Amino acid sequence: MATRKAKEQADVKASFALLWGEQEPPSRGPKPSLSATRIAEVAIGIADTEGLDGVSLARVAKEFGVTAMALYRYVPGKAELLDLMVDLAIGPPAEVGDTPGGWRPQLTEWARQCLAMYRRHPWILAATGTRRQIMGPHQLGWLEAALAALAGSGLTPAQRHDTFLLLAGHVRTVAQQYVDHDDAASDEWARLTAQALERHEQRFPALTQAIAAGAFAPRKASPLDFGLERILDGVAALASR
C-alpha cells in the first residue's frame, strides 16, 4: 500500500513538472532532439484521427522514427503524456472579457467556446472523465476566465465556483451527446419506441402526448442553449437576492 501511494505521489509530481515546464532536461546521452511538447502534439493528432485508444508511446514513437524507449527521456509515461495532451489540446482560455453586456453574455460565450473545444478534440471527454488530474496552465486559465466573468455578478467566491462547475458539467454533457449521437441508431430508437407506445399508450400518457406534440423532433437550436439559459437564469435570480 505504501509503495503504491509513493508511486502515485511520484506520478503526480511528474505530471506537474511536465505541465508547468519544470521538468529537468535529460542529463545523459546525446543532445535532445525532441521535446515533451512536440511528442504531445503528435499524440494529439493521433487522438483526433484515431481516438484515444490509438495513442500509445509505441505509436507516437513510430511517427518520429524512434523506439518507444527513446520517448522516456522526455515523458515519464503514458499517463503523464495524456495530462500534457489534454492541457495542450484545451488551449488558451476563451477571451470573453471584452464581450459586452456583463457576466451573462461573457459566460455564454465561454460555454460556446468550451463546447467548440470539445468538438475539436472529443477524446478529451474520456481522458478527463475517469480520474482526477493535475491541472495545467490552460485548464486553470479556463477556470480563471469563468471566475473573472462572474467577478461583478454579486455572487460569493464559493457561488462563482459552483456556477463554473454547473456550466462545465452542462457543456460536457452536451459534448458527450455529440460524441454518442448516431443518426441510424436514433432513427431506430424512434421507430421502436413508437411501436412500443402504440401497444402501451395507456401506461405512458405523458410521454405519448409529448412525442405527439413534437417534443422529440429535431431542433435547429444548439442543444447547449436551453440548459445554458436556464442555468444563467438561476444565477441571475441568485445574484438579485
C-alpha positions as a Python dict, from the first residue, in 0.01 Angstrom:
ca = {
    (1, 'M'): (0, 0, 0),
    (2, 'A'): (279, 241, 94),
    (3, 'T'): (466, 160, -228),
    (4, 'R'): (154, 226, -438),
    (5, 'K'): (90, 555, -259),
    (6, 'A'): (451, 663, -313),
    (7, 'K'): (423, 579, -683),
    (8, 'E'): (102, 781, -717),
    (9, 'Q'): (270, 1078, -548),
    (10, 'A'): (565, 1045, -784),
    (11, 'D'): (331, 1032, -1085),
    (12, 'V'): (155, 1348, -968),
    (13, 'K'): (485, 1530, -926),
    (14, 'A'): (599, 1415, -1269),
    (15, 'S'): (278, 1538, -1432),
    (16, 'F'): (302, 1870, -1250),
    (17, 'A'): (658, 1926, -1367),
    (18, 'L'): (569, 1830, -1723),
    (19, 'L'): (262, 2054, -1739),
    (20, 'W'): (428, 2357, -1591),
    (21, 'G'): (759, 2332, -1776),
    (22, 'E'): (956, 2244, -1465),
    (23, 'Q'): (1087, 1909, -1581),
    (24, 'E'): (1463, 1875, -1564),
    (25, 'P'): (1623, 1823, -1907),
    (26, 'P'): (1792, 1488, -1977),
    (27, 'S'): (2140, 1489, -1824),
    (28, 'R'): (2278, 1189, -2009),
    (29, 'G'): (2304, 1074, -2366),
    (30, 'P'): (2305, 1281, -2684),
    (31, 'K'): (2158, 1628, -2713),
    (32, 'P'): (1777, 1603, -2702),
    (33, 'S'): (1623, 1611, -3049),
    (34, 'L'): (1262, 1607, -2932),
    (35, 'S'): (1058, 1775, -2661),
    (36, 'A'): (764, 1679, -2446),
    (37, 'T'): (551, 1937, -2626),
    (38, 'R'): (635, 1801, -2972),
    (39, 'I'): (560, 1448, -2856),
    (40, 'A'): (226, 1558, -2708),
    (41, 'E'): (132, 1747, -3024),
    (42, 'V'): (185, 1436, -3235),
    (43, 'A'): (-14, 1231, -2984),
    (44, 'I'): (-297, 1484, -3007),
    (45, 'G'): (-303, 1440, -3384),
    (46, 'I'): (-332, 1065, -3341),
    (47, 'A'): (-611, 1102, -3085),
    (48, 'D'): (-801, 1342, -3311),
    (49, 'T'): (-799, 1099, -3603),
    (50, 'E'): (-793, 757, -3435),
    (51, 'G'): (-937, 819, -3090),
    (52, 'L'): (-772, 790, -2753),
    (53, 'D'): (-730, 413, -2785),
    (54, 'G'): (-494, 475, -3076),
    (55, 'V'): (-246, 661, -2857),
    (56, 'S'): (48, 467, -2714),
    (57, 'L'): (412, 552, -2668),
    (58, 'A'): (498, 297, -2936),
    (59, 'R'): (251, 454, -3180),
    (60, 'V'): (380, 806, -3113),
    (61, 'A'): (741, 691, -3138),
    (62, 'K'): (668, 544, -3480),
    (63, 'E'): (576, 891, -3605),
    (64, 'F'): (923, 1013, -3508),
    (65, 'G'): (1102, 706, -3637),
    (66, 'V'): (1236, 615, -3294),
    (67, 'T'): (1168, 347, -3034),
    (68, 'A'): (920, 391, -2753),
    (69, 'M'): (1208, 380, -2506),
    (70, 'A'): (1352, 692, -2666),
    (71, 'L'): (1046, 890, -2561),
    (72, 'Y'): (1102, 817, -2194),
    (73, 'R'): (1377, 1080, -2199),
    (74, 'Y'): (1101, 1339, -2238),
    (75, 'V'): (785, 1195, -2080),
    (76, 'P'): (777, 963, -1776),
    (77, 'G'): (491, 751, -1912),
    (78, 'K'): (158, 745, -2091),
    (79, 'A'): (-40, 891, -1801),
    (80, 'E'): (183, 1196, -1785),
    (81, 'L'): (175, 1229, -2164),
    (82, 'L'): (-204, 1221, -2150),
    (83, 'D'): (-210, 1502, -1894),
    (84, 'L'): (6, 1716, -2123),
    (85, 'M'): (-205, 1627, -2428),
    (86, 'V'): (-520, 1742, -2251),
    (87, 'D'): (-376, 2076, -2146),
    (88, 'L'): (-227, 2150, -2488),
    (89, 'A'): (-543, 2045, -2673),
    (90, 'I'): (-766, 2254, -2446),
    (91, 'G'): (-554, 2550, -2546),
    (92, 'P'): (-560, 2910, -2424),
    (93, 'P'): (-878, 3012, -2244),
    (94, 'A'): (-1170, 3183, -2411),
    (95, 'E'): (-1119, 3560, -2439),
    (96, 'V'): (-1454, 3678, -2308),
    (97, 'G'): (-1356, 3981, -2100),
    (98, 'D'): (-1435, 4222, -2386),
    (99, 'T'): (-1776, 4067, -2460),
    (100, 'P'): (-2025, 4349, -2397),
    (101, 'G'): (-2319, 4314, -2163),
    (102, 'G'): (-2159, 4185, -1845),
    (103, 'W'): (-2125, 3844, -1690),
    (104, 'R'): (-2416, 3670, -1864),
    (105, 'P'): (-2308, 3717, -2228),
    (106, 'Q'): (-1949, 3656, -2122),
    (107, 'L'): (-2037, 3318, -1969),
    (108, 'T'): (-2249, 3235, -2273),
    (109, 'E'): (-1950, 3292, -2498),
    (110, 'W'): (-1728, 3099, -2259),
    (111, 'A'): (-1961, 2798, -2273),
    (112, 'R'): (-1984, 2808, -2653),
    (113, 'Q'): (-1609, 2823, -2695),
    (114, 'C'): (-1568, 2542, -2444),
    (115, 'L'): (-1811, 2324, -2640),
    (116, 'A'): (-1625, 2405, -2963),
    (117, 'M'): (-1304, 2286, -2798),
    (118, 'Y'): (-1461, 1953, -2702),
    (119, 'R'): (-1593, 1908, -3055),
    (120, 'R'): (-1245, 1965, -3198),
    (121, 'H'): (-1097, 1712, -2956),
    (122, 'P'): (-1378, 1478, -2839),
    (123, 'W'): (-1130, 1235, -2684),
    (124, 'I'): (-1073, 1487, -2403),
    (125, 'L'): (-1404, 1377, -2253),
    (126, 'A'): (-1276, 1024, -2199),
    (127, 'A'): (-931, 1144, -2097),
    (128, 'T'): (-1067, 1362, -1817),
    (129, 'G'): (-1369, 1163, -1706),
    (130, 'T'): (-1220, 874, -1510),
    (131, 'R'): (-954, 1019, -1283),
    (132, 'R'): (-856, 1337, -1103),
    (133, 'Q'): (-589, 1522, -1296),
    (134, 'I'): (-325, 1778, -1222),
    (135, 'M'): (-448, 2094, -1394),
    (136, 'G'): (-210, 2267, -1630),
    (137, 'P'): (-193, 2638, -1717),
    (138, 'H'): (-452, 2616, -1994),
    (139, 'Q'): (-705, 2431, -1779),
    (140, 'L'): (-661, 2677, -1495),
    (141, 'G'): (-688, 2958, -1750),
    (142, 'W'): (-1039, 2846, -1847),
    (143, 'L'): (-1139, 2838, -1481),
    (144, 'E'): (-986, 3182, -1433),
    (145, 'A'): (-1181, 3321, -1731),
    (146, 'A'): (-1513, 3194, -1595),
    (147, 'L'): (-1449, 3326, -1244),
    (148, 'A'): (-1334, 3662, -1383),
    (149, 'A'): (-1655, 3692, -1585),
    (150, 'L'): (-1852, 3644, -1262),
    (151, 'A'): (-1648, 3897, -1065),
    (152, 'G'): (-1914, 4167, -1097),
    (153, 'S'): (-2213, 3938, -1052),
    (154, 'G'): (-2254, 3988, -679),
    (155, 'L'): (-2206, 3618, -608),
    (156, 'T'): (-1977, 3497, -334),
    (157, 'P'): (-1649, 3329, -437),
    (158, 'A'): (-1795, 2987, -350),
    (159, 'Q'): (-2107, 3058, -558),
    (160, 'R'): (-1893, 3166, -853),
    (161, 'H'): (-1703, 2838, -835),
    (162, 'D'): (-2028, 2641, -810),
    (163, 'T'): (-2155, 2828, -1116),
    (164, 'F'): (-1842, 2730, -1305),
    (165, 'L'): (-1898, 2365, -1210),
    (166, 'L'): (-2259, 2382, -1331),
    (167, 'L'): (-2157, 2535, -1664),
    (168, 'A'): (-1865, 2298, -1717),
    (169, 'G'): (-2086, 1999, -1638),
    (170, 'H'): (-2357, 2112, -1880),
    (171, 'V'): (-2105, 2172, -2158),
    (172, 'R'): (-1951, 1827, -2104),
    (173, 'T'): (-2295, 1664, -2114),
    (174, 'V'): (-2380, 1829, -2445),
    (175, 'A'): (-2037, 1744, -2585),
    (176, 'Q'): (-2088, 1379, -2487),
    (177, 'Q'): (-2425, 1381, -2665),
    (178, 'Y'): (-2249, 1487, -2984),
    (179, 'V'): (-1996, 1205, -2941),
    (180, 'D'): (-2265, 944, -2877),
    (181, 'H'): (-2508, 1056, -3147),
    (182, 'D'): (-2568, 825, -3437),
    (183, 'D'): (-2836, 908, -3695),
    (184, 'A'): (-2916, 546, -3779),
    (185, 'A'): (-2938, 444, -3413),
    (186, 'S'): (-3158, 745, -3335),
    (187, 'D'): (-3395, 659, -3618),
    (188, 'E'): (-3415, 300, -3498),
    (189, 'W'): (-3482, 414, -3140),
    (190, 'A'): (-3763, 641, -3260),
    (191, 'R'): (-3918, 360, -3467),
    (192, 'L'): (-3907, 102, -3188),
    (193, 'T'): (-4028, 349, -2925),
    (194, 'A'): (-4322, 448, -3146),
    (195, 'Q'): (-4415, 83, -3186),
    (196, 'A'): (-4396, 24, -2811),
    (197, 'L'): (-4613, 326, -2735),
    (198, 'E'): (-4874, 215, -2984),
    (199, 'R'): (-4918, -101, -2778),
    (200, 'H'): (-4877, 58, -2433),
    (201, 'E'): (-5009, 410, -2478),
    (202, 'Q'): (-5216, 400, -2159),
    (203, 'R'): (-4910, 320, -1946),
    (204, 'F'): (-4720, 627, -2069),
    (205, 'P'): (-4974, 903, -2138),
    (206, 'A'): (-4738, 1195, -2070),
    (207, 'L'): (-4467, 1051, -2294),
    (208, 'T'): (-4714, 971, -2569),
    (209, 'Q'): (-4853, 1323, -2557),
    (210, 'A'): (-4506, 1479, -2561),
    (211, 'I'): (-4399, 1278, -2866),
    (212, 'A'): (-4723, 1357, -3047),
    (213, 'A'): (-4662, 1727, -2979),
    (214, 'G'): (-4316, 1709, -3136),
    (215, 'A'): (-4112, 1729, -2817),
    (216, 'F'): (-3859, 1479, -2955),
    (217, 'A'): (-3839, 1628, -3305),
    (218, 'P'): (-3501, 1758, -3426),
    (219, 'R'): (-3442, 2124, -3345),
    (220, 'K'): (-3241, 2391, -3519),
    (221, 'A'): (-3120, 2545, -3193),
    (222, 'S'): (-2798, 2421, -3039),
    (223, 'P'): (-2858, 2159, -2766),
    (224, 'L'): (-2636, 2378, -2549),
    (225, 'D'): (-2871, 2675, -2544),
    (226, 'F'): (-3173, 2564, -2339),
    (227, 'G'): (-2978, 2430, -2043),
    (228, 'L'): (-2732, 2718, -2057),
    (229, 'E'): (-3011, 2977, -2045),
    (230, 'R'): (-3178, 2802, -1752),
    (231, 'I'): (-2852, 2787, -1557),
    (232, 'L'): (-2787, 3155, -1618),
    (233, 'D'): (-3147, 3241, -1525),
    (234, 'G'): (-3088, 3071, -1193),
    (235, 'V'): (-2759, 3251, -1140),
    (236, 'A'): (-2928, 3584, -1215),
    (237, 'A'): (-3205, 3506, -965),
    (238, 'L'): (-2948, 3417, -700),
    (239, 'A'): (-2744, 3731, -768),
    (240, 'S'): (-3053, 3950, -730),
    (241, 'R'): (-3143, 3824, -382),
}
